[in-house]
Amino acid sequence: MTRLPVDNFIELPRYRSAHSRCTVWRVYVKASTRKTRDGQTIRYLQLAHNEWDSVAKVSRTKVLYSFGREDQLDVSGVRRLVDALSRLLDPADALAAAAPAGLSFVESRPLGGAWLLDGLWRQLGIDKIVTGLAGVRRRDVDVERVLFALVANRALKPSSKLAAAEWVCHDVHLPGLPFVTDDACYRAMDDLISVEPKLTRAVYDQIADLLNLEVDLLFFDTTSTYFELDEADEPLWRDEHGEVVDDGAPTAVKQAGFRTYGKSKDGRDDLPQVVVGMAVTRTGIPVRVWCWPGNTNDSALIRQVKTEMRDWNLARVVWVADRGFASEANRRFLQQAGGHYILGEKLRAGTTEADAALARQGRYATVTDNLQVKEVNIGADDRFVICFNPEAADRDAAVRARLVAQLTDKIDGSDKLSVTKRAELRGVISTKPGLNRYLRVTPGGLLRVDAAAVKAEQRLDGKYLLRCSDPKLSAEDIALGYKQLLEVERGWRDMKTTLDLRPVYHRREDRIRAHILLCWLGLLLIRVAETTTGRTWNKIRAEAERLHVGVFTGPAGTFCQRTELSQPHKTILARLKITEPPRIIDATPATA
């Protein structure tokens, strides 16, 4: 019996029990020989390991698998076995185990995620758009590759620009960019923001043609993102769109810092912020992003958005927005040039339209299990649709019952308190909006549960009111169209979590704007990946990042080889119509 060279050893973990530590198997290929009657020597190959016999106090060979005669070896079967064993290892260990004799395994980096994003980047033509824009050409660095690297970083491993440069240099195999500095990242961001209007328009034109985007409904919403600062930025003169202008310029309308205090949608009114807006198609594709100083009022922003997208070759568009944009001025503006809108209407505002709509009788028509609609005619120019969600109604009733119970418990026995103590209790309850909504103070200063307020809220359980200017849409289409506004909310959620819009590590206004633009490009790529494959980005990324590239060195030089493509890898790349990466990524001969 003989053993093959030590290079053929493979270490696999073997668990003794559910509660014990694992023992390492040192597996090797054993060769045994026998001679036939005619004197021919035949070799047999077996997969074996040595196992300690605690009774005899000796190490014994145990055969795990027999390959049969060496001259009749099933090579394809061996390959399948190697592939199966490789799946038990992480990509780096799998590459190291498969290293050819005489070569040293140096490192392993993820390839799949960057390869996939680069394929989408090129497929959407963003590489040519960026390269073709004047102002983004530098002799010392490939700006297009650096910008792609920053976008890929947002989608794969969000970090600061300094950390992103380290990531490119040491932690990922990025097609066409083996090395970058943080200074090159900042310069590329400066170039990006200088061509923002041309870039966003060119990208929209390209994806609208390639993806056949449906823009009959265009959803718009805003959010805010805060900064961990002690003080806001210095106020500067700005125009009505929030852009900085010279002092005394005719377009100057107000002074404001970019990072400044405002009404925070993250509940952080104590910190400076900026306001970010986004327009999204019905399939969730973000077509453009904007940002304004943190104290900008939402109400008028949709007018600016419609104006700036007027020349984007949009056909008949119905703008969809929530009740924060439903002012009369906005409604008139959105109807210009034949446009229409679907807007949320405040039910608790006590407006004439809302009260009249709720007072109308009629049956609801069931659209889905959790959506019923009823169109009401109140004699106004617009159409009004009341939407009812039975599941939401049950939740609203349960929440209200809990709040009323808490309020009852707090004010129980308060009649016996002194006037001062009762006023103190009243002040405490006033800081809790949920409880304060149902509190009533009698003329004598006594605290009571407001039965009228409870009854009024019961009428609103699970309901929301929509206003629409389009006479051709059915009530069901209006309700379903508004419900798709959730696509924007999903976009904000992914911007703030998957792409890490926050924290922002920049101080300068132009670089904050560039950072938001990079997040938008990242969101665009992952939305295209999701809508094409039918999978979430988290699952796509997790699968893609298992594809690695390993670096091997030897006397002849250095070469890079990828790991084997799994079936999920092949499926994802096929659905996205992206070519598979070559097995040998790069080969560099040794210098004499």
Coordinates of C-alpha atoms in Angstrom, one line a residue:
M1 CA 0.0 0.0 0.0
T2 CA 1.2 3.5 -0.9
R3 CA 0.0 7.0 -0.3
L4 CA -0.1 9.7 -2.9
P5 CA 2.0 12.9 -2.2
V6 CA 1.1 15.0 0.8
D7 CA -0.4 17.7 -1.5
N8 CA -3.4 15.5 -2.0
F9 CA -4.5 15.7 1.7
I10 CA -7.8 17.3 2.4
E11 CA -9.0 18.3 5.8
L12 CA -12.7 17.9 6.6
P13 CA -14.5 18.4 9.9
R14 CA -16.0 15.4 11.6
Y15 CA -18.4 16.1 14.5
R16 CA -18.3 13.5 17.3
S17 CA -21.7 14.5 18.9
A18 CA -24.1 17.4 19.1
H19 CA -22.3 18.7 22.2
S20 CA -18.6 17.9 21.5
R21 CA -16.0 19.7 19.6
C22 CA -15.2 18.6 16.1
T23 CA -12.4 16.3 15.1
V24 CA -10.4 16.9 11.9
W25 CA -10.2 14.2 9.3
R26 CA -7.0 14.2 7.4
V27 CA -8.2 12.5 4.2
Y28 CA -5.9 11.3 1.5
V29 CA -5.9 9.1 -1.7
K30 CA -4.4 5.7 -1.0
A31 CA -3.0 3.5 -3.7
S32 CA -2.7 -0.2 -3.4
T33 CA -1.2 -2.6 -5.9
R34 CA -1.5 -6.3 -6.8
K35 CA 0.1 -8.4 -9.5
T36 CA -1.8 -10.6 -11.9
R37 CA -0.7 -14.1 -12.9
D38 CA 1.0 -12.7 -16.0
G39 CA 3.1 -10.4 -13.8
Q40 CA 1.2 -7.2 -14.6
T41 CA 1.0 -4.7 -11.7
I42 CA -2.4 -3.1 -11.2
R43 CA -3.0 -0.1 -9.0
Y44 CA -6.3 0.6 -7.1
L45 CA -7.2 4.0 -5.7
Q46 CA -9.1 4.7 -2.5
L47 CA -10.1 7.7 -0.4
A48 CA -9.0 7.0 3.1
H49 CA -8.1 8.5 6.5
N50 CA -6.3 7.3 9.6
E51 CA -8.5 6.6 12.7
W52 CA -7.0 6.1 16.1
D53 CA -7.9 2.8 17.8
S54 CA -8.0 3.7 21.5
V55 CA -8.0 0.0 22.6
A56 CA -5.0 -1.2 20.6
K57 CA -3.3 2.2 20.9
V58 CA -2.6 2.3 17.2
S59 CA -3.7 4.3 14.1
R60 CA -5.6 2.3 11.6
T61 CA -6.4 3.1 8.0
K62 CA -10.1 3.4 7.2
V63 CA -11.3 3.4 3.6
L64 CA -14.0 6.0 2.9
Y65 CA -14.5 5.5 -0.9
S66 CA -13.1 3.2 -3.5
F67 CA -12.3 4.6 -7.0
G68 CA -11.4 1.2 -8.5
R69 CA -8.6 0.5 -10.9
E70 CA -6.4 3.5 -11.7
D71 CA -6.3 2.7 -15.4
Q72 CA -10.2 2.6 -15.5
L73 CA -10.7 5.6 -13.3
D74 CA -14.1 7.4 -13.7
V75 CA -12.7 10.9 -14.1
S76 CA -16.2 12.5 -14.4
G77 CA -17.2 10.8 -11.1
V78 CA -14.1 12.1 -9.4
R79 CA -14.9 15.6 -10.6
R80 CA -18.5 15.3 -9.3
L81 CA -17.1 14.2 -5.9
V82 CA -14.7 17.1 -5.8
D83 CA -17.5 19.5 -6.6
A84 CA -19.6 18.0 -3.9
L85 CA -16.8 18.3 -1.3
S86 CA -16.0 21.9 -2.5
R87 CA -19.6 23.0 -1.6
L88 CA -18.8 22.2 2.0
L89 CA -16.0 24.8 2.0
D90 CA -16.1 28.5 1.7
P91 CA -15.0 29.8 -1.7
A92 CA -11.4 30.7 -0.6
D93 CA -10.8 27.2 0.9
A94 CA -12.3 25.6 -2.2
L95 CA -9.9 27.4 -4.4
A96 CA -7.0 26.6 -2.2
A97 CA -7.9 22.9 -2.1
A98 CA -8.0 22.9 -5.9
A99 CA -4.7 24.7 -6.4
P100 CA -2.6 23.0 -9.1
A101 CA 0.7 21.5 -7.9
G102 CA 3.6 23.9 -7.8
L103 CA 1.4 27.0 -7.4
S104 CA 0.7 28.9 -4.3
F105 CA -2.8 30.2 -3.4
V106 CA -2.5 33.9 -2.5
E107 CA -6.0 35.3 -1.9
S108 CA -9.7 35.1 -2.8
R109 CA -12.1 37.9 -3.4
P110 CA -15.8 38.0 -4.2
L111 CA -16.5 38.4 -7.9
G112 CA -20.2 37.6 -8.5
G113 CA -21.9 40.7 -7.1
A114 CA -19.6 43.1 -8.9
W115 CA -19.8 41.1 -12.2
L116 CA -23.6 41.1 -12.1
L117 CA -23.8 44.9 -11.3
D118 CA -21.2 45.7 -14.0
G119 CA -23.3 43.7 -16.5
L120 CA -26.4 45.7 -15.7
W121 CA -24.4 48.9 -15.7
R122 CA -23.2 48.2 -19.2
Q123 CA -26.5 46.7 -20.4
L124 CA -28.3 49.9 -19.4
G125 CA -25.7 51.9 -21.2
I126 CA -24.7 53.9 -18.1
D127 CA -21.0 53.3 -18.8
K128 CA -21.3 55.0 -22.3
I129 CA -23.5 57.8 -20.9
V130 CA -21.0 58.7 -18.2
T131 CA -18.0 58.4 -20.5
G132 CA -19.7 60.5 -23.2
L133 CA -20.6 63.4 -20.9
A134 CA -18.2 66.4 -21.1
G135 CA -16.6 67.2 -17.7
V136 CA -16.0 63.6 -16.6
R137 CA -12.9 62.8 -18.6
R138 CA -9.5 62.8 -16.8
R139 CA -6.2 61.5 -18.0
D140 CA -5.0 60.1 -14.6
V141 CA -8.1 58.1 -13.7
D142 CA -11.0 56.3 -15.4
V143 CA -13.9 58.3 -13.9
E144 CA -16.5 55.9 -15.3
R145 CA -14.9 52.9 -13.5
V146 CA -14.6 54.9 -10.3
L147 CA -18.2 55.9 -10.3
F148 CA -19.3 52.4 -11.0
A149 CA -17.1 51.2 -8.1
L150 CA -18.9 53.7 -5.8
V151 CA -22.3 52.6 -7.0
A152 CA -21.4 48.9 -6.6
N153 CA -20.1 49.6 -3.1
R154 CA -23.5 51.1 -2.1
A155 CA -25.3 47.9 -3.4
L156 CA -22.8 45.3 -2.0
K157 CA -21.1 46.7 1.1
P158 CA -22.0 50.3 1.8
S159 CA -19.3 52.3 3.5
S160 CA -17.6 55.7 3.5
K161 CA -15.6 56.7 0.4
L162 CA -12.3 56.1 2.2
A163 CA -13.5 52.6 3.2
A164 CA -14.9 52.1 -0.4
A165 CA -11.4 52.7 -1.8
E166 CA -10.0 50.1 0.6
W167 CA -12.8 47.7 -0.4
V168 CA -11.9 48.1 -4.1
C169 CA -8.2 47.5 -3.4
H170 CA -8.4 44.6 -1.1
D171 CA -11.8 43.1 -0.7
V172 CA -13.5 42.7 -4.1
H173 CA -12.6 41.9 -7.7
L174 CA -14.0 44.8 -9.6
P175 CA -14.0 44.5 -13.4
G176 CA -11.6 47.1 -14.9
L177 CA -10.5 48.7 -11.6
P178 CA -7.9 46.9 -9.6
F179 CA -6.9 49.9 -7.6
V180 CA -8.4 53.3 -6.6
T181 CA -7.6 56.1 -4.1
D182 CA -10.1 57.9 -1.9
D183 CA -9.0 61.2 -3.6
A184 CA -10.0 59.7 -7.0
C185 CA -13.4 58.8 -5.4
Y186 CA -14.0 62.4 -4.3
R187 CA -12.9 63.8 -7.7
A188 CA -15.2 61.5 -9.5
M189 CA -18.1 62.6 -7.2
D190 CA -17.3 66.2 -8.1
D191 CA -17.5 65.3 -11.8
L192 CA -20.8 63.4 -11.3
I193 CA -22.7 66.3 -9.7
S194 CA -21.5 68.7 -12.4
V195 CA -23.3 66.7 -15.0
E196 CA -26.3 65.6 -12.9
P197 CA -29.1 67.1 -15.2
K198 CA -27.7 65.6 -18.4
L199 CA -26.9 62.3 -16.7
T200 CA -30.4 61.7 -15.2
R201 CA -32.1 62.6 -18.4
A202 CA -29.8 60.3 -20.5
V203 CA -30.2 57.4 -18.1
Y204 CA -34.0 57.8 -18.2
D205 CA -34.1 57.8 -22.0
Q206 CA -31.9 54.7 -22.1
I207 CA -33.8 52.6 -19.6
A208 CA -37.3 53.8 -20.8
D209 CA -36.3 52.4 -24.2
L210 CA -34.6 49.2 -23.0
L211 CA -37.1 48.3 -20.3
N212 CA -40.2 49.6 -22.0
L213 CA -41.1 51.5 -18.9
E214 CA -44.7 52.2 -18.0
V215 CA -44.9 55.8 -17.0
D216 CA -48.6 56.3 -17.2
L217 CA -48.5 56.5 -13.4
L218 CA -45.6 58.3 -11.8
F219 CA -45.3 58.2 -8.1
F220 CA -43.6 60.9 -6.1
D221 CA -42.8 61.2 -2.4
T222 CA -40.2 62.7 -0.1
T223 CA -38.2 61.7 3.0
S224 CA -35.5 63.2 5.1
T225 CA -32.2 62.0 6.3
Y226 CA -30.4 63.5 9.3
F227 CA -26.8 64.2 10.2
E228 CA -25.1 63.7 13.6
L229 CA -24.1 67.4 13.9
D230 CA -24.2 69.9 16.7
E231 CA -25.0 72.9 14.4
A232 CA -26.7 73.4 11.1
D233 CA -24.9 74.7 8.0
E234 CA -24.4 78.5 7.5
P235 CA -27.4 80.0 5.7
L236 CA -26.9 80.9 2.0
W237 CA -29.2 82.6 -0.5
R238 CA -31.1 80.1 -2.5
D239 CA -33.7 80.1 -5.4
E240 CA -37.1 78.5 -5.2
H241 CA -35.6 75.1 -6.0
G242 CA -33.1 75.2 -3.2
E243 CA -30.1 75.9 -5.3
V244 CA -27.4 78.3 -4.1
V245 CA -27.4 81.7 -5.9
D246 CA -25.5 84.9 -5.5
D247 CA -26.5 87.4 -2.8
G248 CA -28.9 89.9 -4.4
A249 CA -29.6 87.7 -7.4
P250 CA -33.2 88.2 -8.9
T251 CA -33.9 84.5 -8.2
A252 CA -33.0 84.6 -4.6
V253 CA -36.0 83.9 -2.4
K254 CA -34.7 82.7 1.0
Q255 CA -31.6 82.0 3.1
A256 CA -31.0 78.4 4.3
G257 CA -28.2 76.0 5.1
F258 CA -28.3 72.7 3.2
R259 CA -28.0 70.7 6.4
T260 CA -30.5 72.5 8.6
Y261 CA -33.3 71.8 11.0
G262 CA -36.8 70.9 9.8
K263 CA -39.7 68.5 10.3
S264 CA -38.0 65.2 10.4
K265 CA -39.7 62.1 9.0
D266 CA -37.3 60.0 11.1
G267 CA -38.4 61.5 14.3
R268 CA -35.1 63.4 14.8
D269 CA -36.2 67.1 14.8
D270 CA -33.2 67.7 17.1
L271 CA -30.7 67.1 14.3
P272 CA -29.9 68.9 11.0
Q273 CA -31.3 67.2 7.9
V274 CA -31.8 67.4 4.1
V275 CA -35.0 66.6 2.3
V276 CA -34.8 63.9 -0.5
G277 CA -37.5 63.4 -3.2
M278 CA -37.9 60.5 -5.7
A279 CA -40.1 59.7 -8.7
V280 CA -40.8 56.0 -9.3
T281 CA -42.7 54.1 -12.0
R282 CA -45.5 51.6 -11.2
T283 CA -42.9 48.8 -11.4
G284 CA -40.7 50.4 -8.8
I285 CA -38.0 51.7 -11.2
P286 CA -36.7 55.0 -9.7
V287 CA -36.4 57.5 -12.6
R288 CA -35.0 60.5 -10.8
V289 CA -34.0 61.8 -7.4
W290 CA -33.8 65.3 -5.9
C291 CA -32.6 66.9 -2.7
W292 CA -33.3 70.2 -1.0
P293 CA -32.4 72.0 2.3
G294 CA -33.7 70.4 5.4
N295 CA -36.3 73.1 6.1
T296 CA -38.0 72.8 2.7
N297 CA -41.8 72.5 2.8
D298 CA -43.1 69.4 1.0
S299 CA -46.2 71.0 -0.4
A300 CA -44.7 72.9 -3.4
L301 CA -42.0 70.4 -4.3
I302 CA -44.1 68.3 -6.7
R303 CA -44.6 71.5 -8.9
Q304 CA -40.8 71.7 -9.3
V305 CA -40.6 68.0 -10.1
K306 CA -43.3 68.2 -12.8
T307 CA -41.7 71.3 -14.3
E308 CA -38.2 69.6 -14.5
M309 CA -39.6 66.5 -16.1
R310 CA -41.8 68.3 -18.6
D311 CA -39.3 67.8 -21.4
W312 CA -38.7 64.1 -20.7
N313 CA -40.9 62.8 -23.5
L314 CA -43.5 61.7 -21.1
A315 CA -46.9 61.0 -22.5
R316 CA -50.1 61.2 -20.5
V317 CA -49.0 61.0 -16.9
V318 CA -51.1 60.6 -13.7
W319 CA -49.1 61.9 -10.7
V320 CA -49.6 59.9 -7.5
A321 CA -48.7 61.4 -4.2
D322 CA -49.9 61.3 -0.6
R323 CA -52.0 63.9 1.2
G324 CA -49.0 66.1 2.0
F325 CA -49.1 67.3 -1.6
A326 CA -52.9 67.8 -2.0
S327 CA -53.0 71.6 -1.9
E328 CA -55.2 73.4 -4.3
A329 CA -52.2 75.1 -5.9
N330 CA -50.6 71.7 -6.5
R331 CA -53.8 70.3 -8.0
R332 CA -54.1 73.1 -10.5
F333 CA -50.5 72.8 -11.5
L334 CA -50.6 69.0 -12.0
Q335 CA -53.5 69.4 -14.4
Q336 CA -51.6 71.7 -16.7
A337 CA -50.9 70.3 -20.2
G338 CA -53.5 67.6 -19.8
G339 CA -51.9 66.0 -16.7
H340 CA -53.9 64.3 -13.9
Y341 CA -53.4 63.2 -10.3
I342 CA -54.4 60.7 -7.7
L343 CA -53.8 62.3 -4.3
G344 CA -54.5 61.2 -0.7
E345 CA -57.0 63.5 1.1
K346 CA -56.8 64.2 4.9
L347 CA -59.8 62.5 6.6
R348 CA -59.3 64.1 10.0
A349 CA -58.7 67.7 8.6
G350 CA -62.5 68.5 8.9
T351 CA -62.6 69.8 5.3
T352 CA -65.9 70.2 3.5
E353 CA -65.0 67.6 0.9
A354 CA -63.9 65.0 3.5
D355 CA -67.0 65.5 5.7
A356 CA -69.3 65.3 2.6
A357 CA -67.6 62.2 1.3
L358 CA -67.9 60.3 4.6
A359 CA -71.6 61.3 4.9
R360 CA -72.5 59.7 1.6
Q361 CA -74.2 56.3 1.8
G362 CA -73.5 53.5 -0.6
R363 CA -72.1 50.0 -0.9
Y364 CA -68.5 49.1 -1.1
A365 CA -67.2 47.1 -4.1
T366 CA -64.6 44.4 -3.2
V367 CA -61.4 44.7 -5.2
T368 CA -59.2 42.4 -3.1
D369 CA -59.5 40.7 0.2
N370 CA -58.0 43.7 2.0
L371 CA -59.4 46.5 -0.2
Q372 CA -63.0 47.7 -0.8
V373 CA -63.8 50.9 -2.7
K374 CA -66.8 53.3 -2.9
E375 CA -66.9 56.3 -5.2
V376 CA -69.0 59.2 -3.9
N377 CA -70.4 62.1 -5.7
I378 CA -70.3 65.4 -3.7
G379 CA -70.7 67.8 -6.6
A380 CA -67.0 68.8 -6.8
D381 CA -64.9 68.9 -10.0
D382 CA -62.8 66.1 -8.7
R383 CA -63.8 62.5 -8.1
F384 CA -63.6 61.1 -4.6
V385 CA -63.1 57.4 -3.7
I386 CA -63.3 56.0 -0.1
C387 CA -61.1 53.0 0.4
F388 CA -61.7 50.5 3.2
N389 CA -59.3 47.8 4.5
P390 CA -61.1 45.4 6.9
E391 CA -57.8 44.1 8.3
A392 CA -56.7 47.7 9.0
A393 CA -60.0 48.4 10.6
D394 CA -59.5 45.6 13.1
R395 CA -56.0 46.9 13.9
D396 CA -57.3 50.5 14.3
A397 CA -60.0 49.3 16.7
A398 CA -57.6 47.2 18.7
V399 CA -55.1 50.1 19.0
R400 CA -57.9 52.5 20.0
A401 CA -59.2 50.1 22.7
R402 CA -55.7 49.8 24.1
L403 CA -55.2 53.6 24.2
V404 CA -58.6 54.2 25.8
A405 CA -57.8 51.5 28.5
Q406 CA -54.5 53.2 29.2
L407 CA -56.1 56.6 29.4
T408 CA -58.9 55.3 31.7
D409 CA -56.3 53.8 34.0
K410 CA -54.3 57.1 34.2
I411 CA -57.3 59.3 35.0
D412 CA -59.0 56.9 37.3
G413 CA -59.3 58.6 40.7
S414 CA -58.1 61.9 39.4
D415 CA -61.3 63.6 40.7
K416 CA -59.9 63.3 44.2
L417 CA -56.6 65.1 43.2
S418 CA -56.0 68.7 43.9
V419 CA -56.4 71.2 41.0
T420 CA -52.6 71.5 40.7
K421 CA -52.0 67.7 40.6
R422 CA -54.8 67.3 38.1
A423 CA -53.2 70.0 35.9
E424 CA -49.9 68.2 36.1
L425 CA -51.5 64.9 35.0
R426 CA -53.2 66.8 32.2
G427 CA -49.8 68.1 31.1
V428 CA -48.3 64.6 31.1
I429 CA -51.1 63.2 29.0
S430 CA -50.8 66.1 26.5
T431 CA -47.3 64.9 25.6
K432 CA -48.7 61.6 24.5
P433 CA -50.7 62.2 21.2
G434 CA -52.4 58.8 21.2
L435 CA -53.9 59.3 24.7
N436 CA -54.5 63.0 24.3
R437 CA -56.7 62.4 21.3
Y438 CA -59.4 60.8 23.5
L439 CA -59.1 63.1 26.5
R440 CA -61.8 65.6 27.4
V441 CA -61.6 68.2 30.2
T442 CA -64.9 69.2 31.7
P443 CA -65.7 72.9 32.4
G444 CA -64.9 72.1 36.1
G445 CA -61.5 70.8 35.2
L446 CA -62.2 67.1 35.5
L447 CA -60.6 64.6 33.2
R448 CA -62.8 62.3 31.2
V449 CA -62.6 59.9 28.2
D450 CA -64.0 61.8 25.2
A451 CA -66.8 59.4 24.0
A452 CA -67.5 61.7 21.0
A453 CA -63.9 61.5 19.8
V454 CA -64.0 57.7 20.2
K455 CA -67.1 57.5 18.1
A456 CA -65.7 59.8 15.5
E457 CA -62.6 57.7 15.2
Q458 CA -64.7 54.5 14.8
R459 CA -66.1 56.0 11.6
L460 CA -62.6 56.2 10.2
D461 CA -61.3 52.7 11.0
G462 CA -59.5 51.2 8.1
K463 CA -60.5 54.0 5.7
Y464 CA -58.6 56.5 3.6
L465 CA -59.9 59.0 1.0
L466 CA -58.6 59.6 -2.5
R467 CA -59.0 62.6 -4.8
C468 CA -58.6 62.0 -8.6
S469 CA -58.9 64.4 -11.6
D470 CA -58.9 61.7 -14.3
P471 CA -62.5 61.0 -15.5
K472 CA -61.5 57.8 -17.3
L473 CA -60.0 55.8 -14.4
S474 CA -62.4 53.4 -12.6
A475 CA -62.7 53.6 -8.8
E476 CA -60.8 50.3 -8.6
D477 CA -57.9 51.6 -10.8
I478 CA -57.7 54.8 -8.7
A479 CA -57.4 52.8 -5.5
L480 CA -54.9 50.3 -6.9
G481 CA -52.9 53.1 -8.4
Y482 CA -52.6 54.9 -5.1
K483 CA -51.8 51.6 -3.3
Q484 CA -48.7 51.3 -5.6
L485 CA -47.4 54.4 -3.9
L486 CA -45.9 51.8 -1.5
E487 CA -43.2 51.3 -4.2
V488 CA -41.8 54.7 -3.3
E489 CA -41.9 53.8 0.4
R490 CA -40.1 50.5 -0.4
G491 CA -37.5 52.6 -2.3
W492 CA -36.9 54.8 0.7
R493 CA -36.6 51.7 2.9
D494 CA -34.0 50.2 0.6
M495 CA -32.2 53.5 0.2
K496 CA -31.9 53.8 4.0
T497 CA -31.1 50.1 4.8
T498 CA -29.7 48.1 1.8
L499 CA -27.8 51.1 0.3
D500 CA -27.2 52.9 3.6
L501 CA -28.2 56.4 2.5
R502 CA -27.5 57.3 6.1
P503 CA -25.0 57.9 7.7
V504 CA -23.6 60.5 5.3
Y505 CA -19.9 61.2 5.8
H506 CA -19.7 64.4 3.7
R507 CA -19.9 68.0 4.7
R508 CA -19.9 69.8 1.4
E509 CA -23.3 70.3 -0.2
D510 CA -22.2 69.2 -3.7
R511 CA -20.8 65.9 -2.3
I512 CA -23.9 65.2 -0.3
R513 CA -25.9 65.7 -3.5
A514 CA -23.5 63.4 -5.3
H515 CA -23.8 60.8 -2.5
I516 CA -27.6 60.8 -2.9
L517 CA -27.2 60.5 -6.7
L518 CA -24.9 57.4 -6.2
C519 CA -27.6 55.8 -4.0
W520 CA -30.2 56.5 -6.7
L521 CA -28.0 54.7 -9.3
G522 CA -27.5 51.8 -6.9
L523 CA -31.3 51.5 -6.3
L524 CA -31.9 51.6 -10.1
L525 CA -29.5 48.6 -10.6
I526 CA -31.0 46.5 -7.9
R527 CA -34.6 47.3 -8.9
V528 CA -33.8 46.1 -12.5
A529 CA -32.2 43.0 -11.1
E530 CA -35.3 42.3 -8.9
T531 CA -37.9 43.0 -11.5
T532 CA -36.1 40.8 -14.1
T533 CA -35.3 37.8 -11.9
G534 CA -38.4 37.9 -9.6
R535 CA -36.1 37.7 -6.5
T536 CA -35.2 40.2 -3.8
W537 CA -31.8 41.9 -4.0
N538 CA -30.8 40.4 -0.6
K539 CA -31.2 36.9 -2.0
I540 CA -29.5 37.8 -5.4
R541 CA -26.6 39.4 -3.6
A542 CA -26.1 36.6 -1.2
E543 CA -26.0 34.0 -4.0
A544 CA -23.8 36.1 -6.3
E545 CA -21.2 36.9 -3.6
R546 CA -20.5 33.2 -3.3
L547 CA -18.8 33.4 -6.7
H548 CA -15.1 34.2 -5.9
V549 CA -11.9 34.7 -7.9
G550 CA -8.7 33.2 -6.5
V551 CA -5.1 34.4 -7.2
F552 CA -2.4 31.8 -7.7
T553 CA 1.3 32.4 -8.1
G554 CA 4.2 30.1 -9.3
P555 CA 7.5 30.1 -11.2
A556 CA 5.6 30.8 -14.4
G557 CA 3.7 33.8 -13.2
T558 CA 0.3 34.7 -11.7
F559 CA -3.2 33.9 -12.8
C560 CA -6.7 34.5 -11.5
Q561 CA -9.3 31.7 -11.6
R562 CA -13.0 31.9 -10.6
T563 CA -14.8 29.3 -8.6
E564 CA -17.3 27.0 -10.3
L565 CA -20.6 28.5 -11.2
S566 CA -23.5 27.0 -9.2
Q567 CA -26.9 26.4 -10.9
P568 CA -28.4 29.5 -9.0
H569 CA -25.5 31.6 -10.4
K570 CA -26.2 30.4 -14.0
T571 CA -30.0 31.0 -13.5
I572 CA -29.5 34.6 -12.3
L573 CA -27.1 35.5 -15.0
A574 CA -29.2 33.9 -17.7
R575 CA -32.3 35.8 -16.6
L576 CA -30.4 39.1 -16.6
K577 CA -28.8 38.2 -20.0
I578 CA -25.3 38.7 -18.6
T579 CA -22.5 36.6 -19.9
E580 CA -20.8 34.2 -17.5
P581 CA -17.3 35.3 -16.3
P582 CA -14.5 33.4 -17.9
R583 CA -12.9 30.7 -15.9
I584 CA -9.4 32.3 -16.1
I585 CA -9.9 36.0 -15.3
D586 CA -6.3 37.1 -15.8
A587 CA -2.9 35.6 -16.4
T588 CA 0.4 37.5 -16.0
P589 CA 3.7 35.7 -16.9
A590 CA 6.6 36.1 -14.6
T591 CA 9.2 38.7 -15.5
A592 CA 12.7 37.4 -16.4

